[in-house]
Short mmCIF file of C-alpha atoms in Angstrom, two decimals:
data_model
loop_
_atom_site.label_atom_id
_atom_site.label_comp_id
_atom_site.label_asym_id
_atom_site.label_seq_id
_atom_site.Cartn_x
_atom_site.Cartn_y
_atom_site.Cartn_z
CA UNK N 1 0.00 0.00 0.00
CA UNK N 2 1.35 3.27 -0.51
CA UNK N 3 0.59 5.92 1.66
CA UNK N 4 0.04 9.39 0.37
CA UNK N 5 -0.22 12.81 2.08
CA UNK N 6 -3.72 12.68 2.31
CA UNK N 7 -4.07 9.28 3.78
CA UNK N 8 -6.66 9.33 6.97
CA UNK N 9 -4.93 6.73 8.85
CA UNK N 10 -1.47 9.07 8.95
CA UNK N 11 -1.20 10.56 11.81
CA UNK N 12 -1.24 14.42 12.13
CA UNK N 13 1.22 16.68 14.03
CA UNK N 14 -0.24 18.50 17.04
CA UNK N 15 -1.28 22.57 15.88
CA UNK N 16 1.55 23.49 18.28
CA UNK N 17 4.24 21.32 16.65
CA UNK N 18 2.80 21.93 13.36
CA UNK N 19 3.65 25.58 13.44
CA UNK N 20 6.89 24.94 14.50
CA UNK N 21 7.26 22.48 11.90
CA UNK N 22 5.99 25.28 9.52
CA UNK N 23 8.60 27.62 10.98
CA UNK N 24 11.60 25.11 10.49
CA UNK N 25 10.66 24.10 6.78
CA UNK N 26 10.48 27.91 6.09
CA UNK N 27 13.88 28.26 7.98
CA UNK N 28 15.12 25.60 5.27
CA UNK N 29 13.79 26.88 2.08
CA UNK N 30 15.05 30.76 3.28
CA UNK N 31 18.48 28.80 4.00
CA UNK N 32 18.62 27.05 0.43
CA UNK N 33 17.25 29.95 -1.39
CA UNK N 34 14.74 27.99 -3.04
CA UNK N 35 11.21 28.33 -3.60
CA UNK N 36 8.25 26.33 -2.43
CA UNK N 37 7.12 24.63 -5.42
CA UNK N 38 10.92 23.78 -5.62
CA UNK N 39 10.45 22.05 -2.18
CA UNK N 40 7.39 20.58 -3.34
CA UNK N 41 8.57 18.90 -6.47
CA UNK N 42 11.48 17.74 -4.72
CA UNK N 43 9.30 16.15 -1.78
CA UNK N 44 6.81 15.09 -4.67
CA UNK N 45 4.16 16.35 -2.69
CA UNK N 46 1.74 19.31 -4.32
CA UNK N 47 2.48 22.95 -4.13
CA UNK N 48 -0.93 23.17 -2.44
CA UNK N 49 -0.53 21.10 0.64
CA UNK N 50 2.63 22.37 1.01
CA UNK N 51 1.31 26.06 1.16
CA UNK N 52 -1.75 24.48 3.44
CA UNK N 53 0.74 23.71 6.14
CA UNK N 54 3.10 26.20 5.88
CA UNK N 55 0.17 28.83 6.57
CA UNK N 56 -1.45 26.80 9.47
CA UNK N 57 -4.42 25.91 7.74
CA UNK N 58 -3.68 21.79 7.87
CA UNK N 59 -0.97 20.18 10.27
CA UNK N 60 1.73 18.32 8.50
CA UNK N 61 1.20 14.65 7.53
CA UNK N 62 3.69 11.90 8.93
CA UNK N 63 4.37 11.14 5.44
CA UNK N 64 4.35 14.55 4.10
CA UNK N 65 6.79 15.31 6.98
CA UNK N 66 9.21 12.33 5.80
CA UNK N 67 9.21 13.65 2.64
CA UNK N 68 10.29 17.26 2.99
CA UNK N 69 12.58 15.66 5.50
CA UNK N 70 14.37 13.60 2.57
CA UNK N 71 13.78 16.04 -0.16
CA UNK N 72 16.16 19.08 2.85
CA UNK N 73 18.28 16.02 4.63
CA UNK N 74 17.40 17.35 7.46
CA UNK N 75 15.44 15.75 10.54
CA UNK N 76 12.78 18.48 11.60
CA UNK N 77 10.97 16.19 13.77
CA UNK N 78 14.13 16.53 16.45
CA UNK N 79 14.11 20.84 16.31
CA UNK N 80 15.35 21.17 12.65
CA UNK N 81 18.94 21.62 14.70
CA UNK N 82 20.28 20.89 11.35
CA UNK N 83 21.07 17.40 12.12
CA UNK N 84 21.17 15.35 8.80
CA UNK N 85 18.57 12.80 8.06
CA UNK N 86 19.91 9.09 7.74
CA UNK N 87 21.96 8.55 4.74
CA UNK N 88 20.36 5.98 2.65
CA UNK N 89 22.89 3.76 0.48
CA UNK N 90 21.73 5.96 -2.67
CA UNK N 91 22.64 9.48 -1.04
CA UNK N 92 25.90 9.82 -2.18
CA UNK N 93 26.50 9.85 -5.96
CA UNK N 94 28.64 7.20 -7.71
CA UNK N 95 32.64 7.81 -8.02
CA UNK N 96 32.39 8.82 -11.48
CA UNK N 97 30.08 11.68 -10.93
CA UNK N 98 32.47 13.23 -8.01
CA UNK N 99 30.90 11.22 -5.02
CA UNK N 100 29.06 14.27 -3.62
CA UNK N 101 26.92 13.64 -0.87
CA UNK N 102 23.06 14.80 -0.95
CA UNK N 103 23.38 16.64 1.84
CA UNK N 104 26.03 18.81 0.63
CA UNK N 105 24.35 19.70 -2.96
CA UNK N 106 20.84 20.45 -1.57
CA UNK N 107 21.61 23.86 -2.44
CA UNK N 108 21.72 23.57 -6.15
CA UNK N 109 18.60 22.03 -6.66
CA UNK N 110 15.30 23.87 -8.06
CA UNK N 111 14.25 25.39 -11.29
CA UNK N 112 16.45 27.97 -13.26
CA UNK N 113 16.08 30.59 -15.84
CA UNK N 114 18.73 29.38 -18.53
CA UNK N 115 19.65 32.40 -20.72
CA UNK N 116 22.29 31.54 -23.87
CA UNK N 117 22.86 33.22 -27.10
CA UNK N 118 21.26 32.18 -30.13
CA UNK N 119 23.64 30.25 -32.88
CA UNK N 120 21.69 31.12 -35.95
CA UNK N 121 20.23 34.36 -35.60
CA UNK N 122 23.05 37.54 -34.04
CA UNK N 123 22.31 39.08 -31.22
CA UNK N 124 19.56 36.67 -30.53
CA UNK N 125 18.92 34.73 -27.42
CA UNK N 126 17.56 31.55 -26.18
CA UNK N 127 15.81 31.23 -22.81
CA UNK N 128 14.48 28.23 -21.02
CA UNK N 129 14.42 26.20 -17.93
CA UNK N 130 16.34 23.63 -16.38
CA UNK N 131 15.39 21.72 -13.43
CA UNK N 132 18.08 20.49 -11.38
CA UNK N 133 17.16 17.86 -8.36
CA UNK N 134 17.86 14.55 -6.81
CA UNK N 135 17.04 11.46 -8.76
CA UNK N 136 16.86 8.63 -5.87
CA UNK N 137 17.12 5.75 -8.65
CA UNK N 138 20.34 7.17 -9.93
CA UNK N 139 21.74 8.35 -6.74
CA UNK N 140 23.07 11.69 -8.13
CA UNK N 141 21.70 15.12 -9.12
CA UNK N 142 19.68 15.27 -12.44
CA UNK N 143 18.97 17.76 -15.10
CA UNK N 144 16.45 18.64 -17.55
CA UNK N 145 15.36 21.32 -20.05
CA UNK N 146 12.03 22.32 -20.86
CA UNK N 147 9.96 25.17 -22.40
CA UNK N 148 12.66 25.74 -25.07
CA UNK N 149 11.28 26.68 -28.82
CA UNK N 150 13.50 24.11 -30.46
CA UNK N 151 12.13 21.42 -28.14
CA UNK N 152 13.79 19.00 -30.11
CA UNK N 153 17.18 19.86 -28.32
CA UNK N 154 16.08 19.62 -25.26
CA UNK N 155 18.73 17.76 -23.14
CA UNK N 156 18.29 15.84 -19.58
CA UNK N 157 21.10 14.05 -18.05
CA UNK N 158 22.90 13.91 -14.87
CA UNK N 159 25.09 16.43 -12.61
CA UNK N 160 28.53 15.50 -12.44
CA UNK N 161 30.74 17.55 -9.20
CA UNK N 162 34.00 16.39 -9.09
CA UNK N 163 35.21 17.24 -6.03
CA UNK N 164 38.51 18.91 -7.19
CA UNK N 165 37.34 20.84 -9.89
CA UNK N 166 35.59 24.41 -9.66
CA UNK N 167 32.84 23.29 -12.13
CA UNK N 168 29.70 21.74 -12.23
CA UNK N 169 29.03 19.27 -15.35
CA UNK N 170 25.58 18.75 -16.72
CA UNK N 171 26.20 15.83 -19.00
CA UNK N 172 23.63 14.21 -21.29
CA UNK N 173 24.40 10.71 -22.99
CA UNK N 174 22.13 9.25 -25.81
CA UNK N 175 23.14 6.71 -27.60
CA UNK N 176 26.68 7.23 -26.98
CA UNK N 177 26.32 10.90 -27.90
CA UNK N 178 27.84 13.23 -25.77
CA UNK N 179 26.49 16.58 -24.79
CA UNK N 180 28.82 18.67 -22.10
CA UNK N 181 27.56 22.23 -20.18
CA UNK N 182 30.27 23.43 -18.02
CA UNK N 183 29.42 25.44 -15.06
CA UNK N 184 31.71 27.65 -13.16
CA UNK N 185 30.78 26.91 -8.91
CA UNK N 186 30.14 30.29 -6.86
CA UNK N 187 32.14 31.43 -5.00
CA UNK N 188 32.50 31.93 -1.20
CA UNK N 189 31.48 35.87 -2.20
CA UNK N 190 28.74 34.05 -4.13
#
């Protein structure tokens, strides 16, 4: 059986604790400087029971709680004190993709406006998005385009990190086919 966030035999957070909870995921999202529907898509849980418990209006879910737990790494049910959430076997990407940890690229997933210049027409440019969050199957961070006007180049793949490199590789493979977007990391000014 798989339980879902609406499921009437979950058990419901106190109002008290609820809030709290509220405050602490809020605390997280300000901390990762991403949004809520972010949060929500990572979670997979909707936008709008996400909003319903942030504002009070429904007490967190035990499994909605587990989720957004997973989806930040953090344990909120303890006091959010940061304190990492297990690591599960599948939380740290393979060798080949610079062993990051989930817990350490949190901060890089959510949606982005991608903004690059167009190669057929000058002066032209080509915006779209790319989503960028943890794939639990593959154990790494994962990619994908969408909303582009040539949506026949739109690329998903996975995140590569390597941890002594200052880049971040977004790396699509079909059918042996190579496609490479280097990424300079921020830096500690940001």
């Amino acid at each position: 059986m798989t339980v879902t966030e609406t499921d009437p035999t979950d058990s419901a957070a106190p109002s008290a604790e609820s809030a709290e909870l509220a405050r602490l995921v809020r605390e997280e999202i300000a901390r990762r400087r991403i949004s809520r529907q972010a949060l929500a898509d990572m979670a997979r849980i909707s936008l709008s029971t996400l909003e319903k418990a942030l504002a009070g209006k429904r007490s967190f879910t035990l499994a909605t709680l587990l989720r957004i737990e997973e989806a930040l790494g953090v344990n909120l049910r303890t006091g959010g004190q940061g304190q990492p959430a297990a690591p599960a076997a599948s939380d740290v990407a393979p060798d080949t993709m610079g062993a990051y940890a989930r817990s350490a690229v949190t901060w890089l997933e959510g949606r982005y406006l991608t903004l690059r210049p167009s190669f057929g027409t000058p002066g032209g440019l080509f915006a779209y998005l790319t989503t960028v969050r943890w794939v639990p199957e593959k154990g790494c961070l994962g990619f994908a385009e969408s909303g582009r006007s040539d949506s026949r180049f739109e690329q998903a793949g996975h995140v590569s990190m390597p941890n002594l490199s200052g880049h971040i590789y977004l790396v699509t493979n079909e059918q042996g086919q190579y496609r490479l977007a280097i990424l300079s990391r921020p830096t500690i000014d940001g």
